[in-house]
Coordinates of C-alpha atoms in Angstrom, one line a residue:
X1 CA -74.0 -19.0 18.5
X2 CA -74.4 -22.3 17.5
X3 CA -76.5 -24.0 15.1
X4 CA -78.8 -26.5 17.8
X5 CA -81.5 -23.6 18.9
X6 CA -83.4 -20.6 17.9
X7 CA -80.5 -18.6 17.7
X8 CA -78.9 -19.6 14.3
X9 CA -78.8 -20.1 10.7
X10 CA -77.9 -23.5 8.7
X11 CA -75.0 -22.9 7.2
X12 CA -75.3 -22.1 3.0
X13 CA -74.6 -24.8 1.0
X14 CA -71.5 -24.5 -0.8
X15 CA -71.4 -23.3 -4.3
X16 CA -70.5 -25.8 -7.3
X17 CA -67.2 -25.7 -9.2
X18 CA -66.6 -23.6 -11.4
X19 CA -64.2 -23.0 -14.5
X20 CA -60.6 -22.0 -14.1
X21 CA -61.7 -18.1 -15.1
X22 CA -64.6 -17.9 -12.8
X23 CA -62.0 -19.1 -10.3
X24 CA -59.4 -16.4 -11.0
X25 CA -62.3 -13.9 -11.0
X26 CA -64.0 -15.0 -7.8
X27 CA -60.4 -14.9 -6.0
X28 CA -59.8 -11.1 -7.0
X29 CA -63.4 -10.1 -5.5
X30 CA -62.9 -10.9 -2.2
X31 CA -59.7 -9.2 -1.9
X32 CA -61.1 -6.0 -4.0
X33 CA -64.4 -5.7 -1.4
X34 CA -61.2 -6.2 1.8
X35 CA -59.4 -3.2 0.5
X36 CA -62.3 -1.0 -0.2
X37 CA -63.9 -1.8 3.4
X38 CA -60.7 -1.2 4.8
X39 CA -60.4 2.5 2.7
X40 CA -63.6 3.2 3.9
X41 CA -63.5 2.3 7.6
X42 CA -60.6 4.7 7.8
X43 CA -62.8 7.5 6.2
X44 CA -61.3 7.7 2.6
X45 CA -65.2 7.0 1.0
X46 CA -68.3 8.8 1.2
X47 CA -71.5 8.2 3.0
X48 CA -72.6 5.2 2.9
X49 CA -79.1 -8.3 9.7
X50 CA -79.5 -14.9 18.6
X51 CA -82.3 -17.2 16.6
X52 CA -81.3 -18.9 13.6
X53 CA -83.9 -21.2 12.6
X54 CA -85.3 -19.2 10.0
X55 CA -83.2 -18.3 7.0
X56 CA -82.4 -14.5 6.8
X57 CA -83.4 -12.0 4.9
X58 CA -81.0 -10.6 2.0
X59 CA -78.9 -8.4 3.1
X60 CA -79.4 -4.9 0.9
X61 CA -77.0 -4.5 -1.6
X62 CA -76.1 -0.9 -0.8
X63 CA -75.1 -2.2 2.7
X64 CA -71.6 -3.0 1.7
X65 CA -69.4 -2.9 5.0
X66 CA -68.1 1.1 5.6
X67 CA -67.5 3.4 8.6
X68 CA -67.1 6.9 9.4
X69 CA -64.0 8.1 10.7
X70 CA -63.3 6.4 13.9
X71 CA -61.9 7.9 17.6
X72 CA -58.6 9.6 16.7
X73 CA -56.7 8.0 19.5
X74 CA -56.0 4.2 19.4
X75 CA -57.5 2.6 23.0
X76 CA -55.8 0.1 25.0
X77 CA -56.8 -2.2 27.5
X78 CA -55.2 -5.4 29.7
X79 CA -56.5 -8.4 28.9
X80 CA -59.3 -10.1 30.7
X81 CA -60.2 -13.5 31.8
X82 CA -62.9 -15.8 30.2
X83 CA -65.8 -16.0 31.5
X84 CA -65.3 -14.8 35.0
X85 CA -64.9 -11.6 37.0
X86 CA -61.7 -9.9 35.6
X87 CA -59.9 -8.8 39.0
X88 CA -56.4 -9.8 38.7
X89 CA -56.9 -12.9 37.1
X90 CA -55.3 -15.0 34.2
X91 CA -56.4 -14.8 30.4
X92 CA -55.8 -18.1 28.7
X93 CA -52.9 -16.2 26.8
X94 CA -51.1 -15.5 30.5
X95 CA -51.8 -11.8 30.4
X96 CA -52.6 -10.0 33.5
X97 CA -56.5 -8.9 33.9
X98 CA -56.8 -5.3 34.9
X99 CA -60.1 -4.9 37.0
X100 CA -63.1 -3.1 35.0
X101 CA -62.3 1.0 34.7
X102 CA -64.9 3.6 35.6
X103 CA -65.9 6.1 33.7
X104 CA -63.5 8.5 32.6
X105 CA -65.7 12.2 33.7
X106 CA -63.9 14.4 31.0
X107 CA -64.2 11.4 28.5
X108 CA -65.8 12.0 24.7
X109 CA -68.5 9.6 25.9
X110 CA -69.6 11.6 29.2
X111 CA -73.4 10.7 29.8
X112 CA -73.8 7.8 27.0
X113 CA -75.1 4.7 28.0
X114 CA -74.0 1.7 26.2
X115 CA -75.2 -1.6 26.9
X116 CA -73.4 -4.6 26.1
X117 CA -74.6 -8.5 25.6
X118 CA -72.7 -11.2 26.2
X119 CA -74.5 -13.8 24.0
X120 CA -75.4 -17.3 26.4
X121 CA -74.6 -18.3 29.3
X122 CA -71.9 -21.3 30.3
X123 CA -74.4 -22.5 32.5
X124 CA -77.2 -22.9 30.0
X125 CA -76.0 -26.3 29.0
X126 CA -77.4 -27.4 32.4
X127 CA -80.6 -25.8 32.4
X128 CA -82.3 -27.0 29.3
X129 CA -86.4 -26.5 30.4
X130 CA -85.6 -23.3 31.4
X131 CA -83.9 -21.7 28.5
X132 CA -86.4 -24.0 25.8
X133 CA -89.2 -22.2 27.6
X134 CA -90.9 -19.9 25.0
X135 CA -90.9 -16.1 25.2
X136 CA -92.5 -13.6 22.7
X137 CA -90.3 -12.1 20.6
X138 CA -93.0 -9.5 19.2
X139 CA -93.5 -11.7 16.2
X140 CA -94.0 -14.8 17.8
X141 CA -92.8 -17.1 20.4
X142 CA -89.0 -19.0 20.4
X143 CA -86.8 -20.3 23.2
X144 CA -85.6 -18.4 25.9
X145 CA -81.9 -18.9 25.0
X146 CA -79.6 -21.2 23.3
X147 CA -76.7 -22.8 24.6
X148 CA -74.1 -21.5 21.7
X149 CA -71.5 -23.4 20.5
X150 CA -67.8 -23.6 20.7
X151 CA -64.7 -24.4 19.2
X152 CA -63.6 -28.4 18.2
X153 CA -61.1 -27.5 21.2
X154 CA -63.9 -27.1 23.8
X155 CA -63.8 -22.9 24.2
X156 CA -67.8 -22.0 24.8
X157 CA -69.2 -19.2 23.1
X158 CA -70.4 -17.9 26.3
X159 CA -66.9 -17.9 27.8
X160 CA -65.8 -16.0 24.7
X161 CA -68.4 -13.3 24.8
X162 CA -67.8 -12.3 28.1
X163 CA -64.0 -11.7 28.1
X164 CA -64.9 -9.9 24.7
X165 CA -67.7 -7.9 27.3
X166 CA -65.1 -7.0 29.9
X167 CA -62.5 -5.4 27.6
X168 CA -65.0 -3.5 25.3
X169 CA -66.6 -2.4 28.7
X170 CA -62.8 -1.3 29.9
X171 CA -62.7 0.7 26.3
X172 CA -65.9 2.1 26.7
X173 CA -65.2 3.1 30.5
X174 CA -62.3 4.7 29.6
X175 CA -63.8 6.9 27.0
X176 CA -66.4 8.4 29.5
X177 CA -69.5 6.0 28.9
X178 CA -71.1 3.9 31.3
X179 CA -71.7 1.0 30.2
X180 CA -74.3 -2.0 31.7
X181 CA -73.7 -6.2 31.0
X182 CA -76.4 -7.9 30.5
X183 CA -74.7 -10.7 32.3
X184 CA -71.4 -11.0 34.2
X185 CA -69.1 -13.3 36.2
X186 CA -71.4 -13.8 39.2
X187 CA -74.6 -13.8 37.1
X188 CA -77.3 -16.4 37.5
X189 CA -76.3 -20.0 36.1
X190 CA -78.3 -19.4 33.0
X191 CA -80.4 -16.8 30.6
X192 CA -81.0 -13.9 30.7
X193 CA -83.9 -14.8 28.6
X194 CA -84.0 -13.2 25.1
X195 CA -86.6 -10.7 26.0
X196 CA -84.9 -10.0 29.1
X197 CA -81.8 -9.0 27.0
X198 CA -83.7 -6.6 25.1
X199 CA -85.2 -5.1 28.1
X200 CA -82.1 -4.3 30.5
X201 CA -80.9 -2.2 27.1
X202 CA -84.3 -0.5 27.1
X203 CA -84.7 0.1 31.0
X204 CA -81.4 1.8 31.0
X205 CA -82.0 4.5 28.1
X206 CA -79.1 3.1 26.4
X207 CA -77.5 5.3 23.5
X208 CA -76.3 2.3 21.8
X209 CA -76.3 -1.6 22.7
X210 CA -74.2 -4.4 21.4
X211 CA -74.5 -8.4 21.4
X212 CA -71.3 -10.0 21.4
X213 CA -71.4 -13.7 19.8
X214 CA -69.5 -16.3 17.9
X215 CA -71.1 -18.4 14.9
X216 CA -71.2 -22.5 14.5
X217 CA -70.9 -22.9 11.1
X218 CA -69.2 -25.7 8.8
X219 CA -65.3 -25.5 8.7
X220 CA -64.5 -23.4 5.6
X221 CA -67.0 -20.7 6.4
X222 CA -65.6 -18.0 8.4
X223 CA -65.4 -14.4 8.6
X224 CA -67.4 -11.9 10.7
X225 CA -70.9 -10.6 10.3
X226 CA -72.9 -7.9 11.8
X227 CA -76.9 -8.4 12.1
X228 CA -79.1 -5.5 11.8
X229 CA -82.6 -5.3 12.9
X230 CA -85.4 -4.6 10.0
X231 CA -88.3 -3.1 10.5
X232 CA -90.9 -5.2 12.7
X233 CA -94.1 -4.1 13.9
X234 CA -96.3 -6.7 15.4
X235 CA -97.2 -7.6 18.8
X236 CA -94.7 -6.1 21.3
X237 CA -92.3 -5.6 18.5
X238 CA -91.9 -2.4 16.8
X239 CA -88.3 -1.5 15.4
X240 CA -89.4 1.0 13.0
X241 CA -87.5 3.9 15.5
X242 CA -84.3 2.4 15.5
X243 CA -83.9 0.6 12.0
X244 CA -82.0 3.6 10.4
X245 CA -79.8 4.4 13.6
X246 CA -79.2 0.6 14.0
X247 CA -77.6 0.5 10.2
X248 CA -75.6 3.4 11.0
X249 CA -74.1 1.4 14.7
X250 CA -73.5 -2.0 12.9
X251 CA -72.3 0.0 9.6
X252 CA -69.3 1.8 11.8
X253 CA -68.5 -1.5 13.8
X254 CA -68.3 -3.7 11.6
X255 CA -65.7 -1.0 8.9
X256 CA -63.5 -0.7 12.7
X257 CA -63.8 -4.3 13.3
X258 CA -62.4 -5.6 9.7
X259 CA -60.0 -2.6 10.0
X260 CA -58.5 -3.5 13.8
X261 CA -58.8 -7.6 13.1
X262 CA -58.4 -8.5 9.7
X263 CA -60.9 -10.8 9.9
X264 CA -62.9 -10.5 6.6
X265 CA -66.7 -10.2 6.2
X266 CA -68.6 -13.6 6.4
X267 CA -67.9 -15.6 3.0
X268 CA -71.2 -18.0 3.9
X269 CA -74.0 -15.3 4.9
X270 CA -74.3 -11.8 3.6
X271 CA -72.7 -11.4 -0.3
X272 CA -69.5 -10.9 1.2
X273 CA -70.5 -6.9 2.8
X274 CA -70.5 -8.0 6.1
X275 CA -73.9 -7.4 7.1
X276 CA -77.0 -9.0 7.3
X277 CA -80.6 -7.9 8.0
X278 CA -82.9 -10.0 10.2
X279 CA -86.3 -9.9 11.4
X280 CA -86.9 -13.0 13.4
X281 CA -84.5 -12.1 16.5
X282 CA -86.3 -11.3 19.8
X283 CA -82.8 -9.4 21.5
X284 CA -83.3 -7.2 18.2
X285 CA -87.6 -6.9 18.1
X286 CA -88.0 -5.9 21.2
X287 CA -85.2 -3.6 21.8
X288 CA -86.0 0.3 21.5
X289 CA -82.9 1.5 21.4
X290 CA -80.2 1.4 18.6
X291 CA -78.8 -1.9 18.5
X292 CA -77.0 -4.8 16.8
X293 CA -75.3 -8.5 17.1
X294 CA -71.9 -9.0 16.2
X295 CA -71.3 -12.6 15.2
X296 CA -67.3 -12.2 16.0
X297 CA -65.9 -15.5 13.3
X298 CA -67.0 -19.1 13.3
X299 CA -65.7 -21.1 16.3
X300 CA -66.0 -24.7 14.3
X301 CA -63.7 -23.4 11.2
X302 CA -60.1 -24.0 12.2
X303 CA -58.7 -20.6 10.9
X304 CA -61.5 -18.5 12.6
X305 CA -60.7 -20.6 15.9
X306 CA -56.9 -19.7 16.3
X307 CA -58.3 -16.2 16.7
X308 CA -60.8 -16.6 18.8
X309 CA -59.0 -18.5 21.4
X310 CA -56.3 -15.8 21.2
X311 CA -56.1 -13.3 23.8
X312 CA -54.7 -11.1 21.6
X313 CA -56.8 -11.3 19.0
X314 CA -59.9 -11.0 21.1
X315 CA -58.3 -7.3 22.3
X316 CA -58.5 -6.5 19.0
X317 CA -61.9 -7.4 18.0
X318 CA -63.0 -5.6 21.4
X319 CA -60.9 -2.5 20.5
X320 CA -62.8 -2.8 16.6
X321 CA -66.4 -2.9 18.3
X322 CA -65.1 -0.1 20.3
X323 CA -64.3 2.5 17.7
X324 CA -67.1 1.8 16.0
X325 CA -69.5 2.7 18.6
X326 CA -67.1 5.8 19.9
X327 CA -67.4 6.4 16.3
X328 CA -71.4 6.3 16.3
X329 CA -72.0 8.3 19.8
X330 CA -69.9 10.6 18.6
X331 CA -71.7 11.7 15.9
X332 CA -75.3 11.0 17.6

């Protein structure tokens, strides 16, 4: 997402400089909190936050990043194209798009429904008095949509949530679930709407539903964070149901997602666990089923943007959201 709408945060201003042993110590904590998420999205510990205007709320401290075992067998996929329909196409690594699976009718995931939200749309840009127009969000009223951001390069957001979709879709397929876009290659030329979002999870009963975006942050802050709804009830909103559920979905994606990536937790927005908690997004608000954003790195920080625009890489943060929802179904 980027930083020009409803949909994100200002970036955290950067800390002031501190003494050569503060240093050392701040350098061993990162890597200390890697390994343990890592030990603990494999299973070796014990049980265990769309509009960014508003500053978030703290993220809990007991919400450090972990996850239940995940799926036993490792899921594979072809890559898919950006942004369009993924039938025999071209990703922008030259790998060969496989057209989207069905469901797998022996799979582990047999009768789950899992929704899953490509964040924007690339034709947003173009259709500003539509997507400014306000919609309630339970709370109160904010834009319909945002236009997202993108890398220095030029890559959209939008383009990059949707080939993220269409291989966590193939992933899902192939485990037995059915899964439902919100948008896809031959959607309309902008939205869905915000509440709109939140509604095509809700109409279809889904077991578990997933926003797929990208942050716009300063260069320098990058890593991944996963936003968790809190508890909201106030107009049409009323998340008090799926608060605890919701914890457990983003807890188990975002342990897979450091696990199958190695992208670390966010080092600009959520003490370093990987998780935030927010009550100011209508796609979480209104939904009243289980579900969560995935903000995937920071399209504007050089590091994060080699792996975004990566084919590759984007396989594997699909195959990380993946687990960690197998992992979550599986135990629901």
């Amino acid at each position: 997402m980027s930083y020009t709408g409803p949909d994100f945060d200002p970036p955290q201003p950067r800390r002031p400089r501190r003494g050569p042993l503060t240093v050392a110590l701040a350098a061993l904590v990162p890597g200390a909190l890697l390994g343990w998420v890592v030990y603990e999205a494999v299973g070796g510990g014990g049980p265990g936050g769309e509009d960014r205007t508003a500053s978030p709320a703290p993220a809990p401290r007991t919400s450090a990043v972990s996850s239940s075992p995940s799926s036993p067998s490792a899921l594979t996929a072809s890559p898919g194209d950006d942004g369009k329909a993924d039938h025999g196409r071209k990703d922008d690594d030259g790998g060969s798009a496989s057209a989207p699976a069905r469901p797998n009718a022996s799979g582990p995931l047999k009768g789950k429904v899992v929704v899953v939200d490509p964040g924007h749309n690339p034709g947003n840009f173009q259709h500003t008095a539509e997507i400014n127009r306000p919609v309630d969000i339970g709370t109160n009223r904010k834009e319909c949509d945002t236009t997202g951001t993108s890398t220095n390069g030029g890559y959209t957001e939008a383009r990059f949530t949707l080939d993220v979709a269409h291989r966590l879709r193939t992933l899902l397929e192939e485990q037995g679930a059915t899964v439902k876009l919100t948008r896809d290659g031959d959607s309309p030329s902008w939205g869905p709407c915000v509440d709109e979002r939140a509604r095509i999870g809700n109409t279809a009963h889904a077991d578990a539903a997933v926003s797929i975006h990208a942050d716009g942050s300063a260069q320098g802050n990058r890593g991944f964070h996963v936003i968790l709804p809190g508890s909201v009830h106030a107009g049409a909103a009323d998340t008090r149901a799926i608060v605890g559920p919701s914890h457990d979905l983003g807890v188990r994606i975002a342990g897979n997602f450091v696990r199958e990536t190695g992208e670390p937790p966010s080092n600009y927005i959520g003490e370093g666990t990987g998780l935030v908690t927010r009550t100011d997004l209508g796609g979480l608000n209104l939904s009243t089923v289980p579900k969560v954003f995935i903000e995937c790195g920071n399209m504007r920080d050089t590091k994060d943007s080699a792996l975004l625009t990566s084919g590759a890489w984007r396989q594997k943060a699909a195959q990380g959201i993946s687990e960690g929802i197998v992992s979550f179904l599986r135990e629901s």
